[in-house]
Amino acid sequence: MLIRTHTCGELRDTHVGQTVNLSGWVNAYRDHGNLIFIDLRDRYGLTQLVFDPEDANEAGAANTGDKHAHTGMMGDADKLRNEDCIAVRGVVRIRRGGENPKLPTGKVEIVVQQLDVLSKTDNPPFLPDDNSTLPNEEIRLKHRYLDLRRPSMQKVLGTRSKAMQVIRNYFAGENRFLEVETPILYKSTPEGAREFLVPCRNMPGTFYALPQSPQLFKQILMMSGCDRYMQICRCFRDEDPRADRQPEFSQVDLEMSFVRRDQITEMMEGFVRRFWKEMCGYEVPTIQRMSYRDAMEDYGIDRPDTRYDLKIKDISTFAARTEFGVFKSVLEKGQDRPRFNSKRGVVKAMRVPGGADKLTRKITDGYSSLAQRFGAGGVAVVKVIKAEDGSPKLDTGIAKFLEPLKADFIREVGAQIGDTVLFVADTYAIATKAIGELRQQVARDMGMIPKPGAEGGPWNFLWVLDFPMFEKNKETGKWIAMHHPFTAPRDDQRDLFVNADVNDDDTLESIVSAGYDIVLNGSEIAGGSVRIHDRAVQAKVFQLLGLSPEQAKEKFSFLLEALSYGAPPHAGIAFGLDRLIMHICGTDNIRDVIAFPKTQIGADLMTRAPSKATDAQLKDLHVASTWVEKPS
RNA sequence: GGGGGCGUAGCUCAAUUGGUUAGAGUACCGGACUGUCGAUCCGGUGGUUGCGGGUUCGAGUCCCGUCGCCCUCGCCA
């Protein structure tokens, strides 16, 4: 077998005259009878091969002494088809038919003297060609080995590989983080996401769980004196996937000892700066900070996309003065400070500059159904148009209710001629969420979202800080940790926290944690917190979350014990690696940045996992299936 | 679990209001061709219209069910 001397991406006119070996796949063939061109592809590029019996004889005769050898070679070359795997030996020369400017190797070609057909192909279901229409994703996933041959997919794999190197260099290489592997077979801790369970053969009736994250291991590592920990780890959550979510995904997991919030954010900001610099040459400016409260008030979401200037305003006080029935009934129960658990109503408004022309009736009707999906009654609309005398005039929708207060309204929302103003009125939680979702849809409809890579700050990074410690579960009415139960209260909240009563909703809702997220263009790319390192504080959290001391011990005794043997103050964060790569690659499909992703029901279409277990396997594991096949 | 979209040749798509033998490009097979690079030209193979049922004189098209993929709500401490 011919062993390659070069790759298909590197030969230039400086190599002319050299005898080289190349290996790869047939990307295209152009058969002119006695003259055959092959574009040979490998990971590195394309190189044109030419099969010409006369040239091959001239060049090859000296080497082989066998003029008849090439008849067989031409016969084989004639049969080459796309995706055959071959190796060749030949001489580099300047192309006789002129340069192909589309290829880096376009000046040269290889006059083939010897052809090894390493592996013929069956007719492939599709060609891994970036120039033609992609086959549907189902076919691509089923034949992933073909899909990954595609140059664009190779590029993604390369980007991902480089990203992991940059990550390790920065943390483990330059900042003395210790890379430690943590178990995949872990203990079930049924809070949070649904877990994957693994039966334990040696202890009948018991199960491991796959970790949702190595959260407690990394904290224990801090208590073990590891000081700075990093891991590029796999996490598992048995929840329905989305375009940007997979049941198994990768995190860049980090933890530091003897730090407070500012040391962590500084270290991570340094990482983000390095990462974007090395991955795409972008200089990340100082990352702006925003409180959770401001994010929810101004953007209606805890991960605001600040690339476009659309802000939400609470106009409840103004709205109470109108005669519009929806506003009045929502506000009837009075107002108070924004609270997610409050039944009291608010009216939120969003001014859309230039919306009067672009947001047609059809579009704004769609906004009502959008808002309804989030529990709101609908979206009220008013347009600000130009009256005959040139002054602003309110038009359509709820114009007649606002007209008596026109001047105040225009001042209140800062409206200008040509604007549309959208309103959502409901309880604080519903109105906030609905208008936050609406804001994103409006930005898309108005074409306000710049394409990544475009000039003018395509990357908008943002720290979101000061999350609430707790939120109430809508179904059970129980308090749950907003981040996770190991998140510390912010330093200045400690007294408030240790004295809090589980029944004191107002206080519990108001306690602010030492958590932080990094948001990029409206997507959460990292989240973390200062952790609790005080056993009493940890016990208090468990108590507030409704865990009895016995339950807390059963689930987290190892943590509570570790905390009682001199636990250092520590804090950490985790980046979603897949999301980072998605941003760098400019895709909104997580499957595009994972070599072997799963479908929406967690299936691997290539290997056909998951699959049935045999009775013998189940017996070994002391497990029985209750599933009954439906009659067909 | 809910809502929506899609499923026709290996692949990408078309097929009028429910109406003749389901077409095209590409891939594949055969032939021609010595400078192509989306090669070209000639000819050909290829279909249980995802699957099952129903309505109808007649179903790719309409209805019901089911399977698969995608988007989304719930969910994702």
CSV table of N, CA, C and O in Angstrom, one decimal, chain A residues 409-450:
chain,number,residue,atom,x,y,z
A,409,PHE,N,-49.0,60.0,27.1
A,409,PHE,CA,-48.6,58.6,26.6
A,409,PHE,C,-47.3,58.7,25.8
A,409,PHE,O,-46.3,58.0,25.9
A,410,ILE,N,-47.2,59.7,24.9
A,410,ILE,CA,-46.0,59.9,24.0
A,410,ILE,C,-44.8,60.2,24.9
A,410,ILE,O,-43.7,59.6,24.6
A,411,ARG,N,-45.0,61.0,25.9
A,411,ARG,CA,-43.9,61.3,26.8
A,411,ARG,C,-43.5,60.0,27.6
A,411,ARG,O,-42.3,59.7,27.7
A,412,GLU,N,-44.5,59.3,28.0
A,412,GLU,CA,-44.3,58.1,28.9
A,412,GLU,C,-43.4,57.1,28.1
A,412,GLU,O,-42.5,56.5,28.7
A,413,VAL,N,-43.7,56.8,26.9
A,413,VAL,CA,-43.0,55.7,26.2
A,413,VAL,C,-41.9,56.3,25.2
A,413,VAL,O,-41.2,55.5,24.6
A,414,GLY,N,-41.9,57.6,25.1
A,414,GLY,CA,-40.9,58.3,24.2
A,414,GLY,C,-41.2,58.0,22.8
A,414,GLY,O,-40.3,57.8,22.0
A,415,ALA,N,-42.5,57.9,22.4
A,415,ALA,CA,-42.8,57.5,21.1
A,415,ALA,C,-42.6,58.6,20.1
A,415,ALA,O,-42.7,59.8,20.4
A,416,GLN,N,-42.3,58.2,18.9
A,416,GLN,CA,-42.1,59.1,17.7
A,416,GLN,C,-42.9,58.6,16.6
A,416,GLN,O,-43.3,57.5,16.5
A,417,ILE,N,-43.1,59.6,15.7
A,417,ILE,CA,-43.9,59.2,14.5
A,417,ILE,C,-43.2,58.1,13.7
A,417,ILE,O,-42.0,58.1,13.5
A,418,GLY,N,-44.1,57.1,13.4
A,418,GLY,CA,-43.5,55.9,12.7
A,418,GLY,C,-43.4,54.7,13.6
A,418,GLY,O,-43.1,53.6,13.1
A,419,ASP,N,-43.5,55.0,14.9
A,419,ASP,CA,-43.4,53.9,15.9
A,419,ASP,C,-44.7,53.0,16.0
A,419,ASP,O,-45.7,53.5,15.8
A,420,THR,N,-44.5,51.8,16.5
A,420,THR,CA,-45.6,51.0,17.0
A,420,THR,C,-45.3,50.8,18.5
A,420,THR,O,-44.1,50.6,18.8
A,421,VAL,N,-46.3,50.9,19.3
A,421,VAL,CA,-46.1,50.5,20.7
A,421,VAL,C,-46.9,49.3,21.0
A,421,VAL,O,-48.1,49.2,20.6
A,422,LEU,N,-46.3,48.3,21.6
A,422,LEU,CA,-47.0,47.0,22.0
A,422,LEU,C,-47.2,47.0,23.5
A,422,LEU,O,-46.3,47.4,24.2
A,423,PHE,N,-48.3,46.4,23.9
A,423,PHE,CA,-48.6,46.3,25.4
A,423,PHE,C,-48.9,44.9,25.7
A,423,PHE,O,-49.6,44.2,25.0
A,424,VAL,N,-48.5,44.5,26.9
A,424,VAL,CA,-49.0,43.3,27.5
A,424,VAL,C,-49.4,43.6,28.9
A,424,VAL,O,-48.6,44.2,29.7
A,425,ALA,N,-50.6,43.2,29.3
A,425,ALA,CA,-51.1,43.4,30.7
A,425,ALA,C,-51.4,42.1,31.3
A,425,ALA,O,-52.2,41.3,30.7
A,426,ASP,N,-50.8,41.8,32.4
A,426,ASP,CA,-51.2,40.6,33.1
A,426,ASP,C,-50.5,40.6,34.5
A,426,ASP,O,-50.0,41.7,34.9
A,427,THR,N,-50.4,39.5,35.2
A,427,THR,CA,-49.6,39.4,36.4
A,427,THR,C,-48.2,39.7,36.0
A,427,THR,O,-47.8,39.5,34.9
A,428,TYR,N,-47.4,40.1,37.1
A,428,TYR,CA,-46.0,40.4,36.8
A,428,TYR,C,-45.3,39.3,36.1
A,428,TYR,O,-44.6,39.5,35.1
A,429,ALA,N,-45.4,38.1,36.5
A,429,ALA,CA,-44.7,37.0,36.0
A,429,ALA,C,-45.1,36.7,34.5
A,429,ALA,O,-44.2,36.6,33.6
A,430,ILE,N,-46.3,36.7,34.2
A,430,ILE,CA,-46.8,36.4,32.9
A,430,ILE,C,-46.5,37.6,31.9
A,430,ILE,O,-46.0,37.3,30.8
A,431,ALA,N,-46.8,38.8,32.4
A,431,ALA,CA,-46.5,39.9,31.5
A,431,ALA,C,-45.0,40.0,31.1
A,431,ALA,O,-44.7,40.3,30.0
A,432,THR,N,-44.2,39.8,32.2
A,432,THR,CA,-42.8,40.0,31.9
A,432,THR,C,-42.3,38.9,30.9
A,432,THR,O,-41.6,39.2,30.0
A,433,LYS,N,-42.7,37.7,31.1
A,433,LYS,CA,-42.2,36.6,30.2
A,433,LYS,C,-42.8,36.8,28.8
A,433,LYS,O,-42.0,36.7,27.8
A,434,ALA,N,-44.1,37.2,28.7
A,434,ALA,CA,-44.7,37.3,27.4
A,434,ALA,C,-44.0,38.4,26.6
A,434,ALA,O,-43.7,38.3,25.4
A,435,ILE,N,-43.8,39.6,27.3
A,435,ILE,CA,-43.3,40.7,26.5
A,435,ILE,C,-41.8,40.5,26.2
A,435,ILE,O,-41.3,41.0,25.2
A,436,GLY,N,-41.1,39.7,27.1
A,436,GLY,CA,-39.7,39.4,26.8
A,436,GLY,C,-39.6,38.5,25.6
A,436,GLY,O,-38.7,38.7,24.7
A,437,GLU,N,-40.5,37.5,25.4
A,437,GLU,CA,-40.5,36.7,24.2
A,437,GLU,C,-40.9,37.5,23.0
A,437,GLU,O,-40.3,37.3,21.9
A,438,LEU,N,-41.9,38.4,23.2
A,438,LEU,CA,-42.3,39.3,22.2
A,438,LEU,C,-41.2,40.1,21.6
A,438,LEU,O,-41.0,40.3,20.4
A,439,ARG,N,-40.4,40.6,22.6
A,439,ARG,CA,-39.3,41.5,22.2
A,439,ARG,C,-38.3,40.7,21.2
A,439,ARG,O,-37.9,41.3,20.2
A,440,GLN,N,-38.1,39.5,21.5
A,440,GLN,CA,-37.2,38.7,20.6
A,440,GLN,C,-37.8,38.5,19.2
A,440,GLN,O,-37.2,38.6,18.2
A,441,GLN,N,-39.1,38.3,19.2
A,441,GLN,CA,-39.8,38.1,17.9
A,441,GLN,C,-39.9,39.4,17.1
A,441,GLN,O,-39.7,39.4,15.9
A,442,VAL,N,-40.1,40.5,17.8
A,442,VAL,CA,-40.2,41.8,17.1
A,442,VAL,C,-38.8,42.1,16.5
A,442,VAL,O,-38.7,42.5,15.4
A,443,ALA,N,-37.7,41.8,17.3
A,443,ALA,CA,-36.4,42.1,16.7
A,443,ALA,C,-36.2,41.3,15.5
A,443,ALA,O,-35.6,41.8,14.5
A,444,ARG,N,-36.6,40.0,15.4
A,444,ARG,CA,-36.5,39.2,14.2
A,444,ARG,C,-37.3,39.9,13.1
A,444,ARG,O,-36.8,40.0,12.0
A,445,ASP,N,-38.6,40.2,13.4
A,445,ASP,CA,-39.4,40.7,12.3
A,445,ASP,C,-38.9,42.1,11.8
A,445,ASP,O,-39.1,42.4,10.6
A,446,MET,N,-38.3,42.9,12.7
A,446,MET,CA,-37.8,44.2,12.3
A,446,MET,C,-36.5,44.1,11.6
A,446,MET,O,-35.9,45.2,11.3
A,447,GLY,N,-35.9,42.9,11.6
A,447,GLY,CA,-34.5,42.8,11.0
A,447,GLY,C,-33.5,43.5,11.9
A,447,GLY,O,-32.5,44.1,11.3
A,448,MET,N,-33.7,43.5,13.2
A,448,MET,CA,-32.8,44.3,14.1
A,448,MET,C,-31.6,43.5,14.5
A,448,MET,O,-30.7,44.0,15.2
A,449,ILE,N,-31.6,42.2,14.2
A,449,ILE,CA,-30.6,41.3,14.8
A,449,ILE,C,-29.4,41.2,13.8
A,449,ILE,O,-29.6,40.7,12.7
A,450,PRO,N,-28.3,41.8,14.1
A,450,PRO,CA,-27.1,41.7,13.2
A,450,PRO,C,-26.6,40.3,13.0
A,450,PRO,O,-26.7,39.5,14.0
